[in-house]
mmCIF file of C-alpha atoms and ligand atoms in Angstrom:
data_model
loop_
_atom_site.group_PDB
_atom_site.id
_atom_site.type_symbol
_atom_site.label_atom_id
_atom_site.label_comp_id
_atom_site.label_asym_id
_atom_site.label_seq_id
_atom_site.Cartn_x
_atom_site.Cartn_y
_atom_site.Cartn_z
ATOM 1 C CA THR A 186 -50.799 37.385 -7.460
ATOM 2 C CA ARG A 187 -49.821 37.902 -11.398
ATOM 3 C CA THR A 188 -46.273 39.045 -12.349
ATOM 4 C CA PRO A 189 -45.509 42.472 -13.632
ATOM 5 C CA VAL A 190 -45.702 43.529 -16.871
ATOM 6 C CA ASN A 191 -41.959 45.497 -17.779
ATOM 7 C CA VAL A 192 -43.020 48.768 -19.295
ATOM 8 C CA THR A 193 -40.380 50.841 -20.591
ATOM 9 C CA VAL A 194 -40.578 54.457 -20.946
ATOM 10 C CA THR A 195 -37.618 56.627 -22.731
ATOM 11 C CA GLY A 196 -37.376 60.561 -22.397
ATOM 12 C CA ALA A 197 -38.953 59.599 -18.939
ATOM 13 C CA ALA A 198 -37.686 62.813 -17.357
ATOM 14 C CA GLY A 199 -39.367 65.224 -20.366
ATOM 15 C CA GLN A 200 -42.930 66.609 -20.435
ATOM 16 C CA ILE A 201 -44.791 63.520 -22.082
ATOM 17 C CA GLY A 202 -42.998 60.835 -19.625
ATOM 18 C CA TYR A 203 -44.417 63.090 -16.726
ATOM 19 C CA ALA A 204 -47.978 63.283 -18.023
ATOM 20 C CA LEU A 205 -47.406 59.835 -18.634
ATOM 21 C CA LEU A 206 -45.645 57.435 -15.965
ATOM 22 C CA PHE A 207 -48.548 58.340 -13.639
ATOM 23 C CA ARG A 208 -51.364 56.801 -15.455
ATOM 24 C CA ILE A 209 -48.855 53.631 -16.498
ATOM 25 C CA ALA A 210 -48.456 53.162 -12.716
ATOM 26 C CA SER A 211 -52.350 53.654 -11.960
ATOM 27 C CA GLY A 212 -53.170 51.020 -14.420
ATOM 28 C CA HIS A 213 -54.513 52.575 -17.403
ATOM 29 C CA LEU A 214 -52.200 51.604 -19.786
ATOM 30 C CA LEU A 215 -52.876 47.536 -19.178
ATOM 31 C CA GLY A 216 -55.540 47.760 -17.115
ATOM 32 C CA PRO A 217 -56.924 47.724 -13.138
ATOM 33 C CA ASP A 218 -55.188 44.643 -12.313
ATOM 34 C CA VAL A 219 -51.911 44.258 -14.127
ATOM 35 C CA PRO A 220 -48.850 45.257 -12.010
ATOM 36 C CA VAL A 221 -46.552 46.967 -13.931
ATOM 37 C CA ARG A 222 -42.437 47.322 -13.159
ATOM 38 C CA LEU A 223 -41.513 50.830 -14.757
ATOM 39 C CA ARG A 224 -37.795 51.069 -16.655
ATOM 40 C CA LEU A 225 -37.527 54.649 -17.194
ATOM 41 C CA LEU A 226 -34.307 55.379 -19.486
ATOM 42 C CA GLU A 227 -32.423 58.860 -20.073
ATOM 43 C CA ILE A 228 -29.455 60.568 -21.518
ATOM 44 C CA PRO A 229 -27.280 61.132 -18.731
ATOM 45 C CA GLN A 230 -27.941 64.746 -18.144
ATOM 46 C CA ALA A 231 -31.816 63.655 -17.650
ATOM 47 C CA VAL A 232 -31.380 60.979 -15.317
ATOM 48 C CA LYS A 233 -31.539 63.073 -11.863
ATOM 49 C CA ALA A 234 -35.041 64.482 -13.289
ATOM 50 C CA ALA A 235 -36.024 60.832 -13.632
ATOM 51 C CA GLU A 236 -34.989 59.945 -10.467
ATOM 52 C CA GLY A 237 -36.885 63.179 -8.964
ATOM 53 C CA THR A 238 -39.936 61.667 -10.797
ATOM 54 C CA ALA A 239 -39.776 58.692 -9.480
ATOM 55 C CA MET A 240 -39.531 59.912 -6.044
ATOM 56 C CA GLU A 241 -42.806 61.317 -6.718
ATOM 57 C CA LEU A 242 -44.273 57.994 -8.293
ATOM 58 C CA ASP A 243 -42.944 56.590 -5.011
ATOM 59 C CA ASP A 244 -45.015 59.083 -2.817
ATOM 60 C CA CYS A 245 -48.484 58.181 -4.964
ATOM 61 C CA ALA A 246 -48.002 54.665 -3.170
ATOM 62 C CA PHE A 247 -49.897 52.983 -6.488
ATOM 63 C CA PRO A 248 -50.542 49.627 -5.267
ATOM 64 C CA LEU A 249 -49.960 48.066 -9.104
ATOM 65 C CA LEU A 250 -46.339 49.888 -9.229
ATOM 66 C CA SER A 251 -43.869 46.827 -8.258
ATOM 67 C CA GLY A 252 -41.206 48.932 -8.494
ATOM 68 C CA ILE A 253 -39.146 51.308 -10.659
ATOM 69 C CA ASP A 254 -35.335 51.183 -12.272
ATOM 70 C CA ILE A 255 -34.155 54.148 -13.964
ATOM 71 C CA THR A 256 -31.070 53.973 -16.285
ATOM 72 C CA ASP A 257 -28.959 55.919 -19.357
ATOM 73 C CA ASP A 258 -28.016 52.508 -20.710
ATOM 74 C CA ALA A 259 -30.496 51.003 -23.523
ATOM 75 C CA LYS A 260 -29.341 47.341 -22.839
ATOM 76 C CA THR A 261 -30.793 47.588 -19.572
ATOM 77 C CA ALA A 262 -33.549 49.439 -20.224
ATOM 78 C CA PHE A 263 -35.035 46.876 -22.697
ATOM 79 C CA ASP A 264 -33.561 43.823 -20.452
ATOM 80 C CA GLY A 265 -37.340 41.471 -20.279
ATOM 81 C CA VAL A 266 -39.174 44.447 -21.896
ATOM 82 C CA ASN A 267 -43.091 43.634 -22.359
ATOM 83 C CA VAL A 268 -43.845 47.473 -23.279
ATOM 84 C CA ALA A 269 -41.502 49.526 -24.832
ATOM 85 C CA LEU A 270 -42.830 53.260 -24.850
ATOM 86 C CA LEU A 271 -40.301 55.417 -27.065
ATOM 87 C CA VAL A 272 -40.913 58.956 -26.042
ATOM 88 C CA GLY A 273 -37.217 60.261 -26.212
ATOM 89 C CA ALA A 274 -36.043 62.128 -28.853
ATOM 90 C CA ARG A 275 -33.894 64.427 -30.775
ATOM 91 C CA PRO A 276 -36.189 67.488 -31.341
ATOM 92 C CA ARG A 277 -35.492 69.521 -34.307
ATOM 93 C CA SER A 278 -33.854 72.626 -33.442
ATOM 94 C CA LYS A 279 -33.186 75.724 -35.341
ATOM 95 C CA GLY A 280 -31.244 75.886 -38.385
ATOM 96 C CA MET A 281 -31.473 71.880 -38.005
ATOM 97 C CA GLU A 282 -31.798 70.191 -41.765
ATOM 98 C CA ARG A 283 -33.958 67.573 -41.995
ATOM 99 C CA GLY A 284 -31.028 65.080 -42.655
ATOM 100 C CA ASP A 285 -29.143 66.133 -39.176
ATOM 101 C CA LEU A 286 -32.672 65.937 -37.623
ATOM 102 C CA LEU A 287 -32.788 61.959 -39.199
ATOM 103 C CA GLU A 288 -29.147 61.182 -38.518
ATOM 104 C CA ALA A 289 -29.267 62.184 -34.808
ATOM 105 C CA ASN A 290 -32.548 60.399 -34.036
ATOM 106 C CA GLY A 291 -30.606 57.347 -36.250
ATOM 107 C CA GLY A 292 -28.468 57.792 -33.533
ATOM 108 C CA ILE A 293 -30.609 57.314 -30.927
ATOM 109 C CA PHE A 294 -33.497 54.186 -31.958
ATOM 110 C CA LYS A 295 -30.813 52.253 -33.675
ATOM 111 C CA PRO A 296 -29.482 51.753 -30.454
ATOM 112 C CA GLN A 297 -32.823 50.812 -28.996
ATOM 113 C CA GLY A 298 -33.906 48.586 -31.472
ATOM 114 C CA GLU A 299 -30.859 46.518 -31.578
ATOM 115 C CA ALA A 300 -30.879 46.898 -27.319
ATOM 116 C CA ILE A 301 -34.957 45.288 -27.911
ATOM 117 C CA ASN A 302 -33.663 42.840 -29.822
ATOM 118 C CA ALA A 303 -31.099 41.536 -27.929
ATOM 119 C CA GLY A 304 -33.112 41.249 -24.755
ATOM 120 C CA ALA A 305 -37.337 42.098 -24.849
ATOM 121 C CA ALA A 306 -39.783 39.778 -23.742
ATOM 122 C CA ASP A 307 -40.939 37.120 -26.581
ATOM 123 C CA ASP A 308 -44.117 39.525 -26.667
ATOM 124 C CA VAL A 309 -42.724 42.927 -26.541
ATOM 125 C CA ARG A 310 -44.576 45.697 -27.741
ATOM 126 C CA VAL A 311 -43.034 48.799 -28.841
ATOM 127 C CA LEU A 312 -45.290 51.880 -29.122
ATOM 128 C CA VAL A 313 -42.701 54.981 -30.957
ATOM 129 C CA VAL A 314 -44.088 58.682 -29.841
ATOM 130 C CA GLY A 315 -40.568 60.677 -29.922
ATOM 131 C CA ASN A 316 -40.789 62.757 -33.709
ATOM 132 C CA PRO A 317 -40.525 62.150 -36.924
ATOM 133 C CA ALA A 318 -41.901 58.965 -35.061
ATOM 134 C CA ASN A 319 -42.809 56.839 -38.101
ATOM 135 C CA THR A 320 -38.940 56.867 -39.580
ATOM 136 C CA ASN A 321 -37.699 56.353 -36.051
ATOM 137 C CA ALA A 322 -39.772 53.205 -35.799
ATOM 138 C CA LEU A 323 -39.057 52.107 -38.925
ATOM 139 C CA ILE A 324 -35.454 52.595 -37.566
ATOM 140 C CA ALA A 325 -35.547 50.357 -34.598
ATOM 141 C CA GLN A 326 -37.535 48.075 -36.103
ATOM 142 C CA ARG A 327 -34.838 47.498 -38.698
ATOM 143 C CA HIS A 328 -32.587 46.463 -36.189
ATOM 144 C CA ALA A 329 -34.679 44.371 -34.710
ATOM 145 C CA PRO A 330 -34.737 41.727 -37.101
ATOM 146 C CA ASP A 331 -35.663 38.710 -34.413
ATOM 147 C CA VAL A 332 -38.654 40.679 -33.275
ATOM 148 C CA PRO A 333 -41.784 40.404 -35.426
ATOM 149 C CA ALA A 334 -41.832 43.500 -37.548
ATOM 150 C CA GLU A 335 -45.961 44.154 -36.460
ATOM 151 C CA ARG A 336 -44.647 44.751 -32.774
ATOM 152 C CA PHE A 337 -43.414 48.380 -34.182
ATOM 153 C CA THR A 338 -45.804 51.009 -34.173
ATOM 154 C CA ALA A 339 -45.795 54.694 -34.279
ATOM 155 C CA MET A 340 -48.522 56.526 -32.647
ATOM 156 C CA THR A 341 -51.456 58.569 -34.583
ATOM 157 C CA ARG A 342 -54.080 57.768 -31.749
ATOM 158 C CA LEU A 343 -53.865 61.635 -30.821
ATOM 159 C CA ASP A 344 -54.550 62.565 -34.071
ATOM 160 C CA HIS A 345 -57.046 60.037 -34.374
ATOM 161 C CA ASN A 346 -58.611 61.524 -31.406
ATOM 162 C CA ARG A 347 -58.166 65.141 -32.201
ATOM 163 C CA ALA A 348 -60.285 64.583 -35.369
ATOM 164 C CA LEU A 349 -62.887 62.978 -33.086
ATOM 165 C CA SER A 350 -63.290 65.674 -31.104
ATOM 166 C CA GLN A 351 -62.946 68.366 -33.713
ATOM 167 C CA LEU A 352 -66.174 66.063 -35.995
ATOM 168 C CA ALA A 353 -68.234 65.771 -32.466
ATOM 169 C CA LYS A 354 -67.770 69.427 -32.301
ATOM 170 C CA LYS A 355 -69.126 70.241 -36.051
ATOM 171 C CA LEU A 356 -71.979 67.941 -35.155
ATOM 172 C CA GLY A 357 -72.842 68.781 -31.855
ATOM 173 C CA VAL A 358 -72.638 65.038 -31.035
ATOM 174 C CA SER A 359 -70.632 63.314 -28.740
ATOM 175 C CA VAL A 360 -67.561 60.955 -29.685
ATOM 176 C CA THR A 361 -68.999 58.324 -28.554
ATOM 177 C CA ASP A 362 -71.131 58.515 -31.432
ATOM 178 C CA ILE A 363 -68.475 58.717 -34.304
ATOM 179 C CA ARG A 364 -66.954 55.201 -35.306
ATOM 180 C CA LYS A 365 -64.538 54.646 -38.332
ATOM 181 C CA LEU A 366 -62.873 57.695 -38.732
ATOM 182 C CA THR A 367 -59.098 57.173 -39.942
ATOM 183 C CA ILE A 368 -56.072 58.921 -39.684
ATOM 184 C CA TRP A 369 -53.760 57.649 -43.145
ATOM 185 C CA GLY A 370 -49.917 57.960 -43.570
ATOM 186 C CA ASN A 371 -47.398 59.853 -41.319
ATOM 187 C CA HIS A 372 -47.327 61.636 -38.128
ATOM 188 C CA SER A 373 -46.753 65.120 -39.523
ATOM 189 C CA ALA A 374 -48.806 67.935 -41.275
ATOM 190 C CA THR A 375 -48.988 65.899 -44.759
ATOM 191 C CA GLN A 376 -51.417 63.307 -42.645
ATOM 192 C CA TYR A 377 -54.726 62.525 -43.946
ATOM 193 C CA PRO A 378 -57.898 62.218 -41.368
ATOM 194 C CA ASP A 379 -60.172 60.700 -43.145
ATOM 195 C CA LEU A 380 -64.237 61.550 -42.893
ATOM 196 C CA PHE A 381 -65.370 59.579 -46.121
ATOM 197 C CA HIS A 382 -65.540 56.084 -44.246
ATOM 198 C CA ALA A 383 -66.685 57.219 -40.756
ATOM 199 C CA GLU A 384 -70.327 57.108 -39.203
ATOM 200 C CA VAL A 385 -71.673 59.464 -37.206
ATOM 201 C CA ASN A 386 -74.917 57.251 -35.305
ATOM 202 C CA GLY A 387 -74.474 55.199 -38.271
ATOM 203 C CA ARG A 388 -74.761 57.472 -40.549
ATOM 204 C CA ASN A 389 -71.987 58.404 -43.873
ATOM 205 C CA ALA A 390 -70.002 61.725 -41.866
ATOM 206 C CA ALA A 391 -68.612 62.961 -45.015
ATOM 207 C CA GLN A 392 -72.454 63.012 -45.869
ATOM 208 C CA ALA A 393 -73.841 64.352 -42.085
ATOM 209 C CA VAL A 394 -71.137 67.216 -42.724
ATOM 210 C CA ASP A 395 -72.248 67.916 -45.815
ATOM 211 C CA ASP A 396 -69.520 70.963 -46.162
ATOM 212 C CA GLN A 397 -66.850 69.744 -48.463
ATOM 213 C CA ALA A 398 -64.827 73.233 -47.797
ATOM 214 C CA TRP A 399 -64.844 72.568 -44.280
ATOM 215 C CA LEU A 400 -63.435 69.238 -44.530
ATOM 216 C CA GLU A 401 -60.862 70.496 -46.729
ATOM 217 C CA ASN A 402 -60.048 73.919 -45.375
ATOM 218 C CA ASP A 403 -61.001 73.683 -41.528
ATOM 219 C CA PHE A 404 -61.214 69.783 -40.433
ATOM 220 C CA ILE A 405 -58.152 69.092 -41.965
ATOM 221 C CA PRO A 406 -55.525 71.542 -41.347
ATOM 222 C CA THR A 407 -57.123 71.860 -37.722
ATOM 223 C CA VAL A 408 -56.327 68.376 -36.745
ATOM 224 C CA ALA A 409 -52.916 68.172 -38.994
ATOM 225 C CA LYS A 410 -51.870 71.786 -37.264
ATOM 226 C CA ARG A 411 -53.343 71.201 -33.855
ATOM 227 C CA GLY A 412 -49.586 70.557 -32.316
ATOM 228 C CA ALA A 413 -48.749 74.156 -33.416
ATOM 229 C CA ALA A 414 -52.217 75.859 -32.498
ATOM 230 C CA ILE A 415 -51.387 74.086 -28.725
ATOM 231 C CA ILE A 416 -47.420 75.663 -28.551
ATOM 232 C CA GLU A 417 -49.040 78.444 -29.438
ATOM 233 C CA ALA A 418 -51.856 78.881 -26.796
ATOM 234 C CA ARG A 419 -49.883 77.041 -24.053
ATOM 235 C CA GLY A 420 -46.486 77.977 -24.790
ATOM 236 C CA ALA A 421 -45.461 74.531 -24.619
ATOM 237 C CA SER A 422 -45.961 71.515 -26.616
ATOM 238 C CA SER A 423 -49.000 68.988 -26.307
ATOM 239 C CA ALA A 424 -47.922 66.863 -23.308
ATOM 240 C CA ALA A 425 -51.025 64.998 -21.323
ATOM 241 C CA SER A 426 -52.869 64.634 -24.517
ATOM 242 C CA ALA A 427 -49.855 62.974 -26.135
ATOM 243 C CA ALA A 428 -49.732 60.776 -23.302
ATOM 244 C CA ASN A 429 -53.174 59.955 -22.998
ATOM 245 C CA ALA A 430 -53.088 58.879 -26.678
ATOM 246 C CA ALA A 431 -50.307 56.798 -26.155
ATOM 247 C CA ILE A 432 -52.368 55.084 -23.314
ATOM 248 C CA ASP A 433 -54.908 54.614 -25.649
ATOM 249 C CA HIS A 434 -53.057 52.792 -28.444
ATOM 250 C CA VAL A 435 -51.292 50.063 -25.457
ATOM 251 C CA PHE A 436 -54.581 49.706 -24.155
ATOM 252 C CA THR A 437 -56.491 49.091 -27.337
ATOM 253 C CA TRP A 438 -53.752 47.494 -28.700
ATOM 254 C CA VAL A 439 -54.057 44.805 -26.094
ATOM 255 C CA ASN A 440 -57.560 44.621 -25.035
ATOM 256 C CA GLY A 441 -59.377 45.080 -28.696
ATOM 257 C CA THR A 442 -61.345 47.280 -30.488
ATOM 258 C CA ALA A 443 -64.925 47.446 -30.303
ATOM 259 C CA GLU A 444 -67.419 45.725 -33.109
ATOM 260 C CA GLY A 445 -68.090 47.242 -35.564
ATOM 261 C CA ASP A 446 -65.572 49.822 -35.195
ATOM 262 C CA TRP A 447 -61.365 50.439 -35.812
ATOM 263 C CA THR A 448 -59.030 52.624 -34.670
ATOM 264 C CA SER A 449 -55.953 54.916 -36.321
ATOM 265 C CA ALA A 450 -52.347 53.397 -35.765
ATOM 266 C CA ALA A 451 -49.121 53.571 -37.601
ATOM 267 C CA VAL A 452 -48.125 50.005 -38.317
ATOM 268 C CA VAL A 453 -45.781 48.084 -40.772
ATOM 269 C CA SER A 454 -47.529 48.233 -44.087
ATOM 270 C CA ASP A 455 -48.044 45.033 -46.005
ATOM 271 C CA GLY A 456 -48.666 46.678 -49.355
ATOM 272 C CA SER A 457 -52.310 47.584 -48.143
ATOM 273 C CA TYR A 458 -54.123 50.453 -49.785
ATOM 274 C CA GLY A 459 -51.261 51.114 -52.381
ATOM 275 C CA VAL A 460 -48.555 51.684 -49.435
ATOM 276 C CA PRO A 461 -45.160 50.152 -49.786
ATOM 277 C CA GLU A 462 -44.720 47.094 -48.022
ATOM 278 C CA GLY A 463 -42.309 47.389 -44.934
ATOM 279 C CA LEU A 464 -43.312 51.159 -44.466
ATOM 280 C CA ILE A 465 -44.512 52.237 -41.225
ATOM 281 C CA SER A 466 -47.522 54.151 -42.353
ATOM 282 C CA SER A 467 -50.947 55.512 -40.493
ATOM 283 C CA PHE A 468 -53.683 52.999 -41.522
ATOM 284 C CA PRO A 469 -57.412 52.042 -40.189
ATOM 285 C CA VAL A 470 -56.791 49.242 -37.879
ATOM 286 C CA THR A 471 -58.424 46.724 -35.707
ATOM 287 C CA ALA A 472 -57.123 45.086 -32.480
ATOM 288 C CA LYS A 473 -58.011 41.322 -31.496
ATOM 289 C CA ASP A 474 -56.062 39.067 -29.912
ATOM 290 C CA GLY A 475 -53.101 41.661 -28.693
ATOM 291 C CA ARG A 476 -52.765 41.927 -32.681
ATOM 292 C CA TYR A 477 -53.294 45.332 -34.787
ATOM 293 C CA GLU A 478 -54.616 44.615 -38.243
ATOM 294 C CA ILE A 479 -55.014 46.432 -41.050
ATOM 295 C CA VAL A 480 -58.674 47.098 -42.325
ATOM 296 C CA GLN A 481 -58.922 45.773 -45.431
ATOM 297 C CA GLY A 482 -60.949 46.272 -48.674
ATOM 298 C CA LEU A 483 -62.227 49.918 -48.427
ATOM 299 C CA GLU A 484 -62.706 52.152 -51.638
ATOM 300 C CA ILE A 485 -60.929 55.148 -51.755
ATOM 301 C CA ASP A 486 -61.636 58.462 -53.430
ATOM 302 C CA GLU A 487 -59.944 60.253 -55.704
ATOM 303 C CA PHE A 488 -59.890 63.109 -52.999
ATOM 304 C CA SER A 489 -58.581 60.568 -50.706
ATOM 305 C CA ARG A 490 -55.979 58.788 -52.868
ATOM 306 C CA GLY A 491 -54.731 62.214 -53.305
ATOM 307 C CA ARG A 492 -54.092 62.922 -49.897
ATOM 308 C CA ILE A 493 -53.097 59.377 -49.064
ATOM 309 C CA ASP A 494 -50.596 58.622 -51.673
ATOM 310 C CA ALA A 495 -49.157 62.324 -50.693
ATOM 311 C CA SER A 496 -48.547 61.849 -47.195
ATOM 312 C CA VAL A 497 -47.056 58.309 -48.224
ATOM 313 C CA ALA A 498 -44.449 59.906 -50.553
ATOM 314 C CA GLU A 499 -42.894 61.798 -47.346
ATOM 315 C CA LEU A 500 -42.489 58.617 -45.561
ATOM 316 C CA VAL A 501 -40.804 57.246 -48.679
ATOM 317 C CA GLU A 502 -38.539 60.485 -48.506
ATOM 318 C CA GLU A 503 -37.959 59.850 -45.066
ATOM 319 C CA ARG A 504 -37.109 56.392 -45.551
ATOM 320 C CA ASP A 505 -34.629 57.016 -48.573
ATOM 321 C CA ALA A 506 -32.968 59.473 -46.484
ATOM 322 C CA VAL A 507 -31.908 57.533 -43.697
ATOM 323 C CA GLN A 508 -31.055 54.411 -46.110
ATOM 324 C CA GLY A 509 -28.625 56.991 -47.503
ATOM 325 C CA LEU A 510 -27.456 58.054 -44.343
ATOM 326 C CA GLY A 511 -26.686 54.161 -43.471
ATOM 327 C CA LEU A 512 -29.014 54.268 -40.940
ATOM 328 C CA ILE A 513 -31.565 51.108 -42.561
HETATM 329 P P1 NDP B 139 -41.910 65.399 -24.985
HETATM 330 O O1 NDP B 139 -41.802 64.779 -23.671
HETATM 331 O O2 NDP B 139 -42.507 66.984 -24.951
HETATM 332 O O3 NDP B 139 -41.671 65.243 -25.989
HETATM 333 C C1 NDP B 139 -41.413 63.909 -26.280
HETATM 334 C C2 NDP B 139 -41.175 63.905 -27.834
HETATM 335 O O4 NDP B 139 -42.529 63.064 -28.048
HETATM 336 C C3 NDP B 139 -40.818 64.308 -28.668
HETATM 337 O O5 NDP B 139 -39.920 64.017 -29.843
HETATM 338 C C4 NDP B 139 -42.234 65.261 -29.591
HETATM 339 O O6 NDP B 139 -41.773 65.765 -31.064
HETATM 340 C C5 NDP B 139 -42.989 63.863 -29.427
HETATM 341 N N1 NDP B 139 -44.351 63.874 -29.679
HETATM 342 C C6 NDP B 139 -45.039 63.016 -30.481
HETATM 343 N N2 NDP B 139 -46.003 63.775 -30.528
HETATM 344 C C7 NDP B 139 -46.372 65.117 -29.722
HETATM 345 C C8 NDP B 139 -47.478 65.843 -29.829
HETATM 346 N N3 NDP B 139 -48.979 65.254 -30.075
HETATM 347 N N4 NDP B 139 -47.072 66.506 -28.857
HETATM 348 C C9 NDP B 139 -45.942 67.200 -28.178
HETATM 349 N N5 NDP B 139 -45.071 66.364 -28.006
HETATM 350 C C10 NDP B 139 -45.172 64.694 -29.023
HETATM 351 O O7 NDP B 139 -40.104 66.508 -24.737
HETATM 352 P P2 NDP B 139 -39.107 66.974 -23.812
HETATM 353 O O8 NDP B 139 -38.303 67.698 -24.744
HETATM 354 O O9 NDP B 139 -39.887 67.385 -22.793
HETATM 355 O O10 NDP B 139 -38.584 65.511 -23.553
HETATM 356 C C11 NDP B 139 -38.111 64.525 -23.940
HETATM 357 C C12 NDP B 139 -37.172 63.602 -23.300
HETATM 358 O O11 NDP B 139 -36.333 62.860 -23.667
HETATM 359 C C13 NDP B 139 -35.871 64.817 -22.049
HETATM 360 O O12 NDP B 139 -35.846 64.107 -20.817
HETATM 361 C C14 NDP B 139 -34.338 63.965 -23.045
HETATM 362 O O13 NDP B 139 -33.580 64.013 -22.015
HETATM 363 C C15 NDP B 139 -35.285 62.693 -23.584
HETATM 364 N N6 NDP B 139 -34.312 61.707 -24.501
HETATM 365 C C16 NDP B 139 -33.968 60.339 -23.960
HETATM 366 C C17 NDP B 139 -33.262 59.873 -24.740
HETATM 367 C C18 NDP B 139 -32.938 58.297 -24.466
HETATM 368 O O14 NDP B 139 -33.802 58.339 -23.551
HETATM 369 N N7 NDP B 139 -31.948 57.587 -25.063
HETATM 370 C C19 NDP B 139 -32.852 60.704 -26.019
HETATM 371 C C20 NDP B 139 -33.585 61.651 -26.558
HETATM 372 C C21 NDP B 139 -33.648 62.276 -25.619
HETATM 373 P P3 NDP B 139 -41.445 67.181 -31.053
HETATM 374 O O15 NDP B 139 -40.240 67.470 -30.622
HETATM 375 O O16 NDP B 139 -41.411 66.843 -32.600
HETATM 376 O O17 NDP B 139 -42.650 67.426 -30.131
#
C-alpha cells in the first residue's frame, strides 16, 4: 500500500472547506488510488466546527482516508505537508480599507509561509484560494525562501471554468469542445478572460463568436463578476464551485494537461508577457511531470494587451502595498 499524502486545508470549517474535504477524502484531488491524510487548520473559535466536519468524514468510511488531524497551530498543520490548500482568509468587512485587508491577511499568510518553510515535505505544492488570493500567495511564498517559488500558486481555475461554461453556452457546444482558454492577471474584477487564443473544435474561438460587443460587454464582465451574481442569487458566496476548481487545479498540477490544451493558474511570473518577475499572476499554463509551466510565445494584440496590463497593474499595487506594510 502507498504512503498517504498529507493534505492540509486551512479554513477547514468554512463553506469552501465543507465542499472540499469530502472530495479530497473520496479521491478526487489526487486520484482514486492515492490514500490521503487530512490536516485541518482553523482559528481557535472554529476548531469545534472542524471537529464536527471530521466526524462526518469519519462517518463516510472513505477507504482512501487514512486519518484526520485538527489543529489551530500552523506549525503542526504544515509539518510534512505535501499539498497545502490555503482557503481560510480574512474577508473584507464593511468599511474596511484595502490596507487593513492586506494587513489582516498578512497576519495569516506570513506565519503560514514560515510554517511551510519550516516543516513541509520536499515536494510540497501550495494553492491559495483565500482572497486576495494572488497577493496572499505572494506573502506566503516570500516567507518560504527554502521552497522553490514555483510551488506557490493561486487559484484562477474557477474563473477559467466559468469562462468555459459561458463560451460553451454562447456557441451551443460542449465544454469539452473548447481548448486553450486563458484567464490572465489577478483573481479579481480586473481579470482578463481571453478568447483570442482559445479554440472551439479547432477553430479560433473569437472568430467563432464573431461578436466583439458580446465579448466586451457580456462575456468578460459575466465571468469577472460571477461571484457577486452568485451571492445575489444564492444569498451566500460560491462554495462548491470554488472547491471544485481547487480540486481541478491540484489534479491538473499533479496529473498534467492534455496534449494540445492548457489551463489557467496564477503562478510566479518569470517576466513572460511583460508581467513583472516574481508577481503571482494568472497565465496560460501547461502541466507536465508535476510542474506548471507558462505557455510561451503567444501573440498579444492591442485589446488583450490593455486588459492584461490593467490587471497586472492592480497586482503591482497590491504588492507595493504589502511591501509598504512590511509584510514581504
Ligand atoms: P469561504 O469558505 O466561503 O471562503 C474562504 C475564502 O475563499 C475567502 O477568502 C473567499 O474570498 C475565498 N474565495 C476564493 N474564491 C472564491 C469563490 N469563487 N467563491 C467564494 N469564495 C472564494 O469562507 P467562510 O467564511 O465560510 O470560511 C472561512 C473559514 O476560514 C472560517 O471557518 C474561518 O474560521 C477560517 N479561517 C481560518 C484561518 C486559519 O486557518 N488560520 C484564518 C482565517 C480564517 P471572499 O471572502 O473574497 O469571498
